[in-house]
Coordinates of N, CA, C and O in Angstrom, one line a residue:
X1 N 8.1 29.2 -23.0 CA 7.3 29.8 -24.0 C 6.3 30.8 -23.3 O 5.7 30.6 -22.3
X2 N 6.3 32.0 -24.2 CA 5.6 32.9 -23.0 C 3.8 32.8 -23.8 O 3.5 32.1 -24.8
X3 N 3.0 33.5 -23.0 CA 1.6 33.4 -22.7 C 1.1 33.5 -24.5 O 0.3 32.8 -25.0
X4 N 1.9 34.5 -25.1 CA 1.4 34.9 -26.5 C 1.6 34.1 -27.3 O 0.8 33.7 -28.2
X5 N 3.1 33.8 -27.1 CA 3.6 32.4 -28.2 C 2.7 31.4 -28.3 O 2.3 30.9 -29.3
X6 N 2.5 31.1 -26.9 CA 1.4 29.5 -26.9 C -0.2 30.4 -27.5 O -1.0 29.6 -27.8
X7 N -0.5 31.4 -27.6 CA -2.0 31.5 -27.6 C -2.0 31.6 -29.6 O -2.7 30.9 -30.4
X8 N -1.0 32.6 -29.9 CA 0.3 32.5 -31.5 C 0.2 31.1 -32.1 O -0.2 30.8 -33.2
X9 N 0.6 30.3 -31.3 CA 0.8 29.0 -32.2 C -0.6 28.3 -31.6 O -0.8 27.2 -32.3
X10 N -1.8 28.5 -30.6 CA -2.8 27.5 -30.8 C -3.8 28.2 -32.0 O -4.8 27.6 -32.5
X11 N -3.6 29.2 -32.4 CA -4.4 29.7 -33.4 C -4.0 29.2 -34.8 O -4.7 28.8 -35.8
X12 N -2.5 29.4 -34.5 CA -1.6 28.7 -35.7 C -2.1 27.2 -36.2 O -2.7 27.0 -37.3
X13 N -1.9 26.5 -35.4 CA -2.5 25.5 -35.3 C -3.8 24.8 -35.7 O -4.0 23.7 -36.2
X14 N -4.4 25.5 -35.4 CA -6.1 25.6 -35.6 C -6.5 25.7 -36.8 O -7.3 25.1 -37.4
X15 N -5.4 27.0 -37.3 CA -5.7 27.5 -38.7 C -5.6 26.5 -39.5 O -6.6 26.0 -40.1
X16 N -3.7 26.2 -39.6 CA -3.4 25.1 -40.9 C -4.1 23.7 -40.6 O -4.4 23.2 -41.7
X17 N -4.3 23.2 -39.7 CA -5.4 22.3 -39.4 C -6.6 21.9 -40.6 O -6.9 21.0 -41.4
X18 N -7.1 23.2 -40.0 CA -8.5 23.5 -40.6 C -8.3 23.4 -42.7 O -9.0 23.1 -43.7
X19 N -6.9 23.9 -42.2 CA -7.1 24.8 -44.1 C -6.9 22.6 -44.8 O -7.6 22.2 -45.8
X20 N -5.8 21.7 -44.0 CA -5.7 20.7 -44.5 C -6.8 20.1 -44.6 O -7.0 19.6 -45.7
X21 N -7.7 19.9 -43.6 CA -8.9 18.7 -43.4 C -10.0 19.6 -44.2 O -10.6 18.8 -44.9
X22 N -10.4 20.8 -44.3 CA -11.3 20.7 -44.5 C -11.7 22.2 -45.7 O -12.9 22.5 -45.9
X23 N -10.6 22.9 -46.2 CA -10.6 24.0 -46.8 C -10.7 23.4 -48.4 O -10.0 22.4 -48.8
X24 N -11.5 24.0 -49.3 CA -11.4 23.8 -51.0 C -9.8 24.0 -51.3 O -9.1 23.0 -51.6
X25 N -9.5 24.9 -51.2 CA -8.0 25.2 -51.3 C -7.1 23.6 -51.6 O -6.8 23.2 -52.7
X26 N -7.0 23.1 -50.5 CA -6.8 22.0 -50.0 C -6.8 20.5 -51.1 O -5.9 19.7 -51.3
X27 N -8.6 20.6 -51.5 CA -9.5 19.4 -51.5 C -8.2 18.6 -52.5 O -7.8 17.5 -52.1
X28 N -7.6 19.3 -53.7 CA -6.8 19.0 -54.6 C -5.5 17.4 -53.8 O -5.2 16.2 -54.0
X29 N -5.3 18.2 -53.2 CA -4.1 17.7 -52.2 C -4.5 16.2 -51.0 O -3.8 15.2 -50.6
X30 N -6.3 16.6 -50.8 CA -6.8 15.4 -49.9 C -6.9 14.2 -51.3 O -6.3 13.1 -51.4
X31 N -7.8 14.8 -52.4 CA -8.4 14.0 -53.4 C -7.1 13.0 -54.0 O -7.2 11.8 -54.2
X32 N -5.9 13.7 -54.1 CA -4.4 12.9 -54.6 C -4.0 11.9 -53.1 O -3.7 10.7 -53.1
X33 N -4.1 12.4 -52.4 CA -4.1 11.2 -51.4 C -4.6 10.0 -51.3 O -4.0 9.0 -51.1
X34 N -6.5 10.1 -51.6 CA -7.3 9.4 -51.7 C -7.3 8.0 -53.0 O -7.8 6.9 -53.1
X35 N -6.5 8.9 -54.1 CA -6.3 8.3 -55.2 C -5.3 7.5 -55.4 O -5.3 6.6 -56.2
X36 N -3.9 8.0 -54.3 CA -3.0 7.1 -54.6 C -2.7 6.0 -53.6 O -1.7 5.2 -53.8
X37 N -3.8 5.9 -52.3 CA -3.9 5.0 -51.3 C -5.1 4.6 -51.4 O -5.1 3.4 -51.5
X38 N -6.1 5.1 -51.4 CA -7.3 4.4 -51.9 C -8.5 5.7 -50.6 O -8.1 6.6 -49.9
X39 N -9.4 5.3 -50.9 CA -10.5 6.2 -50.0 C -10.7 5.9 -48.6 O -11.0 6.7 -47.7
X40 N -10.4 4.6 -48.4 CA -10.8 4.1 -47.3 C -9.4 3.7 -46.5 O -9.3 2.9 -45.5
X41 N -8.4 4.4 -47.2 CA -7.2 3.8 -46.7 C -6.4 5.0 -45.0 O -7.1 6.0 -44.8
X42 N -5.5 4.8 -44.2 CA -5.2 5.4 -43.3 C -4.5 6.8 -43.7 O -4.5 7.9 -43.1
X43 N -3.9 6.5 -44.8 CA -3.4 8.3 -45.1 C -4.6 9.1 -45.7 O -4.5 10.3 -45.7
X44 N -5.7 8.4 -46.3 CA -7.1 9.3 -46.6 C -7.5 9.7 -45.2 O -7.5 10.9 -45.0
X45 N -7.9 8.9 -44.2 CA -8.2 9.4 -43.3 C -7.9 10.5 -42.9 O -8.7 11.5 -43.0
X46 N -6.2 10.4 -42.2 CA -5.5 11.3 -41.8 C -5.7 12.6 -42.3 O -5.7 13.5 -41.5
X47 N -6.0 12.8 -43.7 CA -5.9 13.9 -44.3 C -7.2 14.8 -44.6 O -7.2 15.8 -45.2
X48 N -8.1 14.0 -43.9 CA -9.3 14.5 -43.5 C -9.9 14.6 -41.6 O -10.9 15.1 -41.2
X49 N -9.0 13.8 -40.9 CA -9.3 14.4 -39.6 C -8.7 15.3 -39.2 O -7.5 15.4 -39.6
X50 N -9.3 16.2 -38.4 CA -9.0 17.2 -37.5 C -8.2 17.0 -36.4 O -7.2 17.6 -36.0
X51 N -8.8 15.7 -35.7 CA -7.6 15.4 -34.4 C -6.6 14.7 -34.8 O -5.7 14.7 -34.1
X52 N -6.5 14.1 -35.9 CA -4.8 13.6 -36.5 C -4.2 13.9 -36.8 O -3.0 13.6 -36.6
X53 N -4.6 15.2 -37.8 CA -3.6 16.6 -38.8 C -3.1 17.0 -37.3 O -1.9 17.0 -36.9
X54 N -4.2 17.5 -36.5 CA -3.9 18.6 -35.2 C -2.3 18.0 -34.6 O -1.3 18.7 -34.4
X55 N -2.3 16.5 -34.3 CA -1.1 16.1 -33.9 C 0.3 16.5 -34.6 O 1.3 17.1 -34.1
X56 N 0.3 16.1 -35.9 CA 1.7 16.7 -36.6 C 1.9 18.0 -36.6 O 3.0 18.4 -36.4
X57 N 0.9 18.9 -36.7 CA 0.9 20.5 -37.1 C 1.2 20.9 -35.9 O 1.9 21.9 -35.8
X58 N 0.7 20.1 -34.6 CA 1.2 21.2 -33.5 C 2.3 20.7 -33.4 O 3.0 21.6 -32.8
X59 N 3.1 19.5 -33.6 CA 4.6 19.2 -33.2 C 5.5 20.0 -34.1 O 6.6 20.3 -33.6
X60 N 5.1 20.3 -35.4 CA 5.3 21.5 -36.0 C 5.9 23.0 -35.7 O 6.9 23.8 -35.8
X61 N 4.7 22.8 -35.2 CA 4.3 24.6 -34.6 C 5.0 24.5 -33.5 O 5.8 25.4 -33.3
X62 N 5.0 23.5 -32.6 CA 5.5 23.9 -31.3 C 7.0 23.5 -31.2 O 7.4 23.7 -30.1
X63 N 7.9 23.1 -32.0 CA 9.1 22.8 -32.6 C 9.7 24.2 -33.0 O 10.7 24.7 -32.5
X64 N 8.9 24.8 -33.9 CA 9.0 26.0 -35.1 C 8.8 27.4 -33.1 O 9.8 28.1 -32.7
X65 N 8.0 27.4 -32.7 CA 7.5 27.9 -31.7 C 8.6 28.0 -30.5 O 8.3 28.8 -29.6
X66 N 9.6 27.4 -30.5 CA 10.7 26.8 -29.4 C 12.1 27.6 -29.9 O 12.8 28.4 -29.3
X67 N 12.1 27.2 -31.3 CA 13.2 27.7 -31.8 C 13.2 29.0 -32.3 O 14.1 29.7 -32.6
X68 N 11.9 29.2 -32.4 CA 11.8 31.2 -32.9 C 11.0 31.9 -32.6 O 10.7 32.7 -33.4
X69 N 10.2 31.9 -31.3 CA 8.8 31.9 -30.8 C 8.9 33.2 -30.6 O 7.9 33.8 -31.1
X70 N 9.9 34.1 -30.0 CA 10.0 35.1 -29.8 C 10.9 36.2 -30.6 O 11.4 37.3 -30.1
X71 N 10.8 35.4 -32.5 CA 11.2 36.1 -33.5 C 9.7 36.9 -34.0 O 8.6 36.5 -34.0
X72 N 10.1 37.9 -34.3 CA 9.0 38.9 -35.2 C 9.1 38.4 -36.6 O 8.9 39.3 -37.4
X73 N 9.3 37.3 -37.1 CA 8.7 37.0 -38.4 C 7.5 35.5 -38.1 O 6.5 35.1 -38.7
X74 N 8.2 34.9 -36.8 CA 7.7 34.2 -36.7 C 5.9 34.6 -36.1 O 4.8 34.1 -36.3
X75 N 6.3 35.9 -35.4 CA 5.2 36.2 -34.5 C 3.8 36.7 -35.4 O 2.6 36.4 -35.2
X76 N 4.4 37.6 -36.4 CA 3.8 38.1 -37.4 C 3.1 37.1 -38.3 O 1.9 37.3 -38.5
X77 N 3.7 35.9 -38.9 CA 2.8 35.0 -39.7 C 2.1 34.0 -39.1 O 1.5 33.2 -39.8
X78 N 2.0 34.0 -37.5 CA 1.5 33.3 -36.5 C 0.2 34.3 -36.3 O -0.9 34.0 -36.2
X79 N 0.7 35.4 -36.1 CA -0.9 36.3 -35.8 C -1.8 36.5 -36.9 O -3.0 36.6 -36.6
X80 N -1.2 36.6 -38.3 CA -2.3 36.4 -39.9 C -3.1 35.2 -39.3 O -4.2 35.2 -38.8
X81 N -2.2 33.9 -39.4 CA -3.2 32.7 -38.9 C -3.7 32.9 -38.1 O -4.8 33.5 -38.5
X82 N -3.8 33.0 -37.4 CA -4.3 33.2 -35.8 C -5.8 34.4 -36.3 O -7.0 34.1 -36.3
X83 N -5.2 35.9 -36.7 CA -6.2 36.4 -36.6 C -7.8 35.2 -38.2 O -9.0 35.1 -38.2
X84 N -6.6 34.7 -39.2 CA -7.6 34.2 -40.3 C -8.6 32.8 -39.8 O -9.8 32.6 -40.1
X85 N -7.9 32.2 -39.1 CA -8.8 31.5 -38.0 C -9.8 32.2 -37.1 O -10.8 31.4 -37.1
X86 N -10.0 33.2 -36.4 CA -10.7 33.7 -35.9 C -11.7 34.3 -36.8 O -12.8 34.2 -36.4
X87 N -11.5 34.8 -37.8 CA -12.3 35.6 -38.7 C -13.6 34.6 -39.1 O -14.8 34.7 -39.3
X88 N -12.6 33.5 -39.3 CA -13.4 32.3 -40.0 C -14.7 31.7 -38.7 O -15.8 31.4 -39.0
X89 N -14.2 31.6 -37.3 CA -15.0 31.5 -36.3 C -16.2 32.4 -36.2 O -17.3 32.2 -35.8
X90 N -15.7 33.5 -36.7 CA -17.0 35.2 -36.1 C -17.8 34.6 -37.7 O -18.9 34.2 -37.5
X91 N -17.5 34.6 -38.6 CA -18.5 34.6 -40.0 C -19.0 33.0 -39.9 O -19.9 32.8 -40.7
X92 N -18.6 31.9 -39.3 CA -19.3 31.2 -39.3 C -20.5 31.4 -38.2 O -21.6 30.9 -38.6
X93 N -20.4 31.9 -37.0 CA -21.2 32.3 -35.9 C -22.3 33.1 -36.4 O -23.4 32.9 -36.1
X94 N -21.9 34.0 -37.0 CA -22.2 35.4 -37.5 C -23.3 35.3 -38.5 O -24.3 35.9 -38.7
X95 N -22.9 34.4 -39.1 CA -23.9 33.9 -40.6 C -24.8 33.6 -40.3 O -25.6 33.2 -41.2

């Protein structure tokens, strides 16, 4: 995996992470979780931590990252995340 791919998919990573545990977008998708296991249950959890999501998303990513890492479609919807993650880092900083 070369230098870009891995920097490509930790941004990747980061991103959809973030958008599961903790984005409005989202909340729909945590809240049905919570409802049909309960609030306090281990798939509510999951679907609100950061270091648990991070585990599947990167086996994901780095799966998806192995088999097409050095495709231009792959590289291209890896750098949107990648740059929309960062954007989100500078305006929270920034603010």
């Amino acid at each position: 995996m070369s230098a870009l791919v891995f920097l490509l998919s930790l941004g990747t990573v980061c991103r959809v992470t973030r958008f599961i545990t903790k984005d409005v977008l989202a909340a729909g998708f945590r809240s049905r979780i919570a409802d049909r296991f309960g609030e306090d249950s281990h798939p509510a959890y999951l679907v609100t931590c950061g270091w648990c999501v991070s585990i599947w998303v990167a086996g994901a990513v780095t799966s998806l990252a192995h088999w097409a890492g050095e495709e231009t479609w792959f590289q291209a919807g890896a750098t949107a995340l990648t740059l929309s993650y960062l954007t989100g880092l500078a305006a929270n900083w920034l603010d």
